[in-house]
C-alpha positions as CSV (number, residue, x, y, z in Angstrom):
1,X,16.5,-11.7,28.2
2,X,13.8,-9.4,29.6
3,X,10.2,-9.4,27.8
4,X,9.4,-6.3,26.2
5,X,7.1,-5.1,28.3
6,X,9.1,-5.2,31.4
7,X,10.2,-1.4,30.0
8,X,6.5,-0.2,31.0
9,X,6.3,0.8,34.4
10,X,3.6,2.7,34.4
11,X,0.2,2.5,32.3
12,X,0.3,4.6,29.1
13,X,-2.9,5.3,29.0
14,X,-3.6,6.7,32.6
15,X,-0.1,7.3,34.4
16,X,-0.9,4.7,37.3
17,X,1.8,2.7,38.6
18,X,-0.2,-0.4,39.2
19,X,0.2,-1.5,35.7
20,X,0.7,-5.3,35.8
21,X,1.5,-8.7,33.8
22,X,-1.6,-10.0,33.3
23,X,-0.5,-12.8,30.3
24,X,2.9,-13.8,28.9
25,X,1.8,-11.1,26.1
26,X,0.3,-8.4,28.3
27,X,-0.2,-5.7,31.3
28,X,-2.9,-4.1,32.7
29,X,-3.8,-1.4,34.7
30,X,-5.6,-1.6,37.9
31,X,-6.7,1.6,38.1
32,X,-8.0,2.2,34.7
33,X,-8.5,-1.4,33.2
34,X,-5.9,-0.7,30.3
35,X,-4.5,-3.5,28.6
36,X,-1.5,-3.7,27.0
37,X,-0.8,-6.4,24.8
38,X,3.2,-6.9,22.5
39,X,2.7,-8.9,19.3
40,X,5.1,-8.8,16.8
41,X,5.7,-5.9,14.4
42,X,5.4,-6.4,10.4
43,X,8.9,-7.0,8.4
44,X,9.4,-7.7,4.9
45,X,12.2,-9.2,3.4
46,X,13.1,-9.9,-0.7
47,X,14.6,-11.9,-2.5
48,X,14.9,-10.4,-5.7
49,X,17.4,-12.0,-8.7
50,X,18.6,-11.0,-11.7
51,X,18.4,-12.2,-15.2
52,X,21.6,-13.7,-14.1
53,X,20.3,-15.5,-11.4
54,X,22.1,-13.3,-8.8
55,X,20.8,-12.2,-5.6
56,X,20.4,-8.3,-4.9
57,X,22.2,-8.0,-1.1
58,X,22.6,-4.6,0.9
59,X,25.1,-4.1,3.3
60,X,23.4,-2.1,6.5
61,X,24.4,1.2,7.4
62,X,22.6,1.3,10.6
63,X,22.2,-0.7,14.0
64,X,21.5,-3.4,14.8
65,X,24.1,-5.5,13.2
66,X,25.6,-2.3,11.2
67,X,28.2,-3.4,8.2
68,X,26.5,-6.9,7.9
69,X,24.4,-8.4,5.0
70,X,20.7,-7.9,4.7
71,X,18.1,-8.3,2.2
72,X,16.2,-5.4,1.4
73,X,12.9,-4.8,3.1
74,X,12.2,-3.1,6.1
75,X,8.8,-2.6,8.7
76,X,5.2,-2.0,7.7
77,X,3.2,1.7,8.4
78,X,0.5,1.7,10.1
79,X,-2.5,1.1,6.8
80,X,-0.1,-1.1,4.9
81,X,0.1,-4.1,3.1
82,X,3.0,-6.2,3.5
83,X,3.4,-6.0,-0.4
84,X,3.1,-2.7,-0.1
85,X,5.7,-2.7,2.5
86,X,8.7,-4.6,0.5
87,X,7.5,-2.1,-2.9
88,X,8.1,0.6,-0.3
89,X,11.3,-0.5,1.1
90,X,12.9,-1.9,-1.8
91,X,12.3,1.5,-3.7
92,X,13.6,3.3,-0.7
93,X,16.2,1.2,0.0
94,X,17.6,0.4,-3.8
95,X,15.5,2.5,-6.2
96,X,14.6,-0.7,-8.1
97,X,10.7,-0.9,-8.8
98,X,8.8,-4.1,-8.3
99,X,6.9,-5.4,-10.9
100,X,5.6,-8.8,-9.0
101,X,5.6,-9.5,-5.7
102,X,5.2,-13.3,-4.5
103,X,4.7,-14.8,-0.7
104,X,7.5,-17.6,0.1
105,X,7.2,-17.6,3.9
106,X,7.8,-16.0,7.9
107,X,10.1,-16.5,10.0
108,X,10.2,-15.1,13.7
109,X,13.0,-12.1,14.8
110,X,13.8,-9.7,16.9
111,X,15.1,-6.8,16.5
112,X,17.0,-4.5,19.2
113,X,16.2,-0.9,18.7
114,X,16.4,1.8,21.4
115,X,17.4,-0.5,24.3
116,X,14.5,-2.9,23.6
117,X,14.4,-6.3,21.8
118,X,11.2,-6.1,19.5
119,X,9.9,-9.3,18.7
120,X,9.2,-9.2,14.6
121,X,7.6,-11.6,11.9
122,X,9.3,-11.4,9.0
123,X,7.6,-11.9,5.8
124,X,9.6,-13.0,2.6
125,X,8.9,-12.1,-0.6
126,X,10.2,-13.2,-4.2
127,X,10.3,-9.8,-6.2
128,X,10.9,-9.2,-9.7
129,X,12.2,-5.7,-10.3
130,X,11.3,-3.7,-13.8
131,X,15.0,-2.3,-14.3
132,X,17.8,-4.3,-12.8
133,X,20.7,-1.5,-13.8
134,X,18.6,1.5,-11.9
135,X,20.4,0.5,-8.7
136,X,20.7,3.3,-6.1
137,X,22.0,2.4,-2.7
138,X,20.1,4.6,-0.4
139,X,18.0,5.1,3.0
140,X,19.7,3.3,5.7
141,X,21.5,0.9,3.1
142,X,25.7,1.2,2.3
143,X,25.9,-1.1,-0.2
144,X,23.6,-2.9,-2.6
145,X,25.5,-5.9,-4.7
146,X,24.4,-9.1,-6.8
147,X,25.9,-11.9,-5.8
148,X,25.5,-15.4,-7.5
149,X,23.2,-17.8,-5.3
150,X,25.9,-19.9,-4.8
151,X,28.2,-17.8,-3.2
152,X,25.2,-17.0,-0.4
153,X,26.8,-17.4,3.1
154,X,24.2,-17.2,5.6
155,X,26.4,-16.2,8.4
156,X,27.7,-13.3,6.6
157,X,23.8,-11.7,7.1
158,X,23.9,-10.0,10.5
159,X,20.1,-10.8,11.3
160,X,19.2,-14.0,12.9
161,X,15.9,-14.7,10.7
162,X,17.5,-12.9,7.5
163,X,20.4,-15.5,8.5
164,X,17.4,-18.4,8.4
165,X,15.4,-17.5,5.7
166,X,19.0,-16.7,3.0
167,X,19.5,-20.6,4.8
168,X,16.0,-21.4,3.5
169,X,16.6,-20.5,0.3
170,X,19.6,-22.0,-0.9
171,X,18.1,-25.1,0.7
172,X,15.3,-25.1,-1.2
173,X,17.5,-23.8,-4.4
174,X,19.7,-27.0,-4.2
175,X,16.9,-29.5,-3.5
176,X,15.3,-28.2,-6.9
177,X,18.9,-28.6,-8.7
178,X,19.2,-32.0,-7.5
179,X,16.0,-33.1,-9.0
């Protein structure tokens, strides 16, 4: 797999062809002294349950992994907080509104978009939601379903670290019911 910045042949800043690697995370210019540098972009992810103790899963309705299972969440603007972010998505995504939003952990991603692979860190969250029944599929979401922890199958969610962190959980969730 190519790094993402093998798709910039030129510097942005100054047109120059003599835009270089300079790191394992960069390129510079030689003619202007630009530097480019490709961290990770923002993602949030929740886990938000029920008074049931189901899970709220969304089926996507776009690329990448189209018709798959996701959690809701989605990238953070530019001036954002990644609570902000997952209040944001989750409204956009299901209508539901978070009341509490709590950090579980990151997990590393990447997400092809446009003919690149964008390497992510995505953030999940454990939300609690103020209305359970308001549920409005929407955005770039098909589907939005509860489905008992339980019956979680991590390879049924189309995104490797969605995949990994669904994995995380249900770890975690049966280490605590074996105690």
């Amino acid at each position: 797999m190519s790094h993402p910045l093998d798709k910039f042949k030129y510097c942005p800043l100054c047109g120059s062809a003599s835009f270089m690697s300079s790191s394992e995370k960069s390129k510079k210019c030689a003619s202007c002294n630009f530097e480019l540098f490709m961290n990770p972009s923002a993602a949030t992810a929740a886990f938000i349950f029920d008074n049931k103790g189901r899970v709220l899963v969304v089926r996507r309705g776009r690329e990448p992994a189209k018709g798959t299972l996701d959690l809701p969440g989605g990238f953070s603007d530019i001036g954002e907080t990644s609570e902000e972010t997952v209040i944001r998505e989750v409204k956009e995504e299901t209508g539901l509104t978070i009341t509490s939003v709590e950090f579980l952990f990151s997990l590393p991603n990447t997400y092809h978009y446009s003919g690149m692979t964008i390497p992510t860190i995505d953030m999940f969250y454990r939300c609690e939601v103020a209305d359970t029944a308001i549920l409005v599929p929407d955005d770039d979401v098909d589907e939005a379903v509860w489905i008992p922890i339980n019956e979680l199958k991590p390879e049924k969610f189309g995104l490797q670290s969605i995949s990994s962190g669904v994995k995380r959980l249900l770890d975690q969730h049966l280490s605590r019911s074996k105690s």
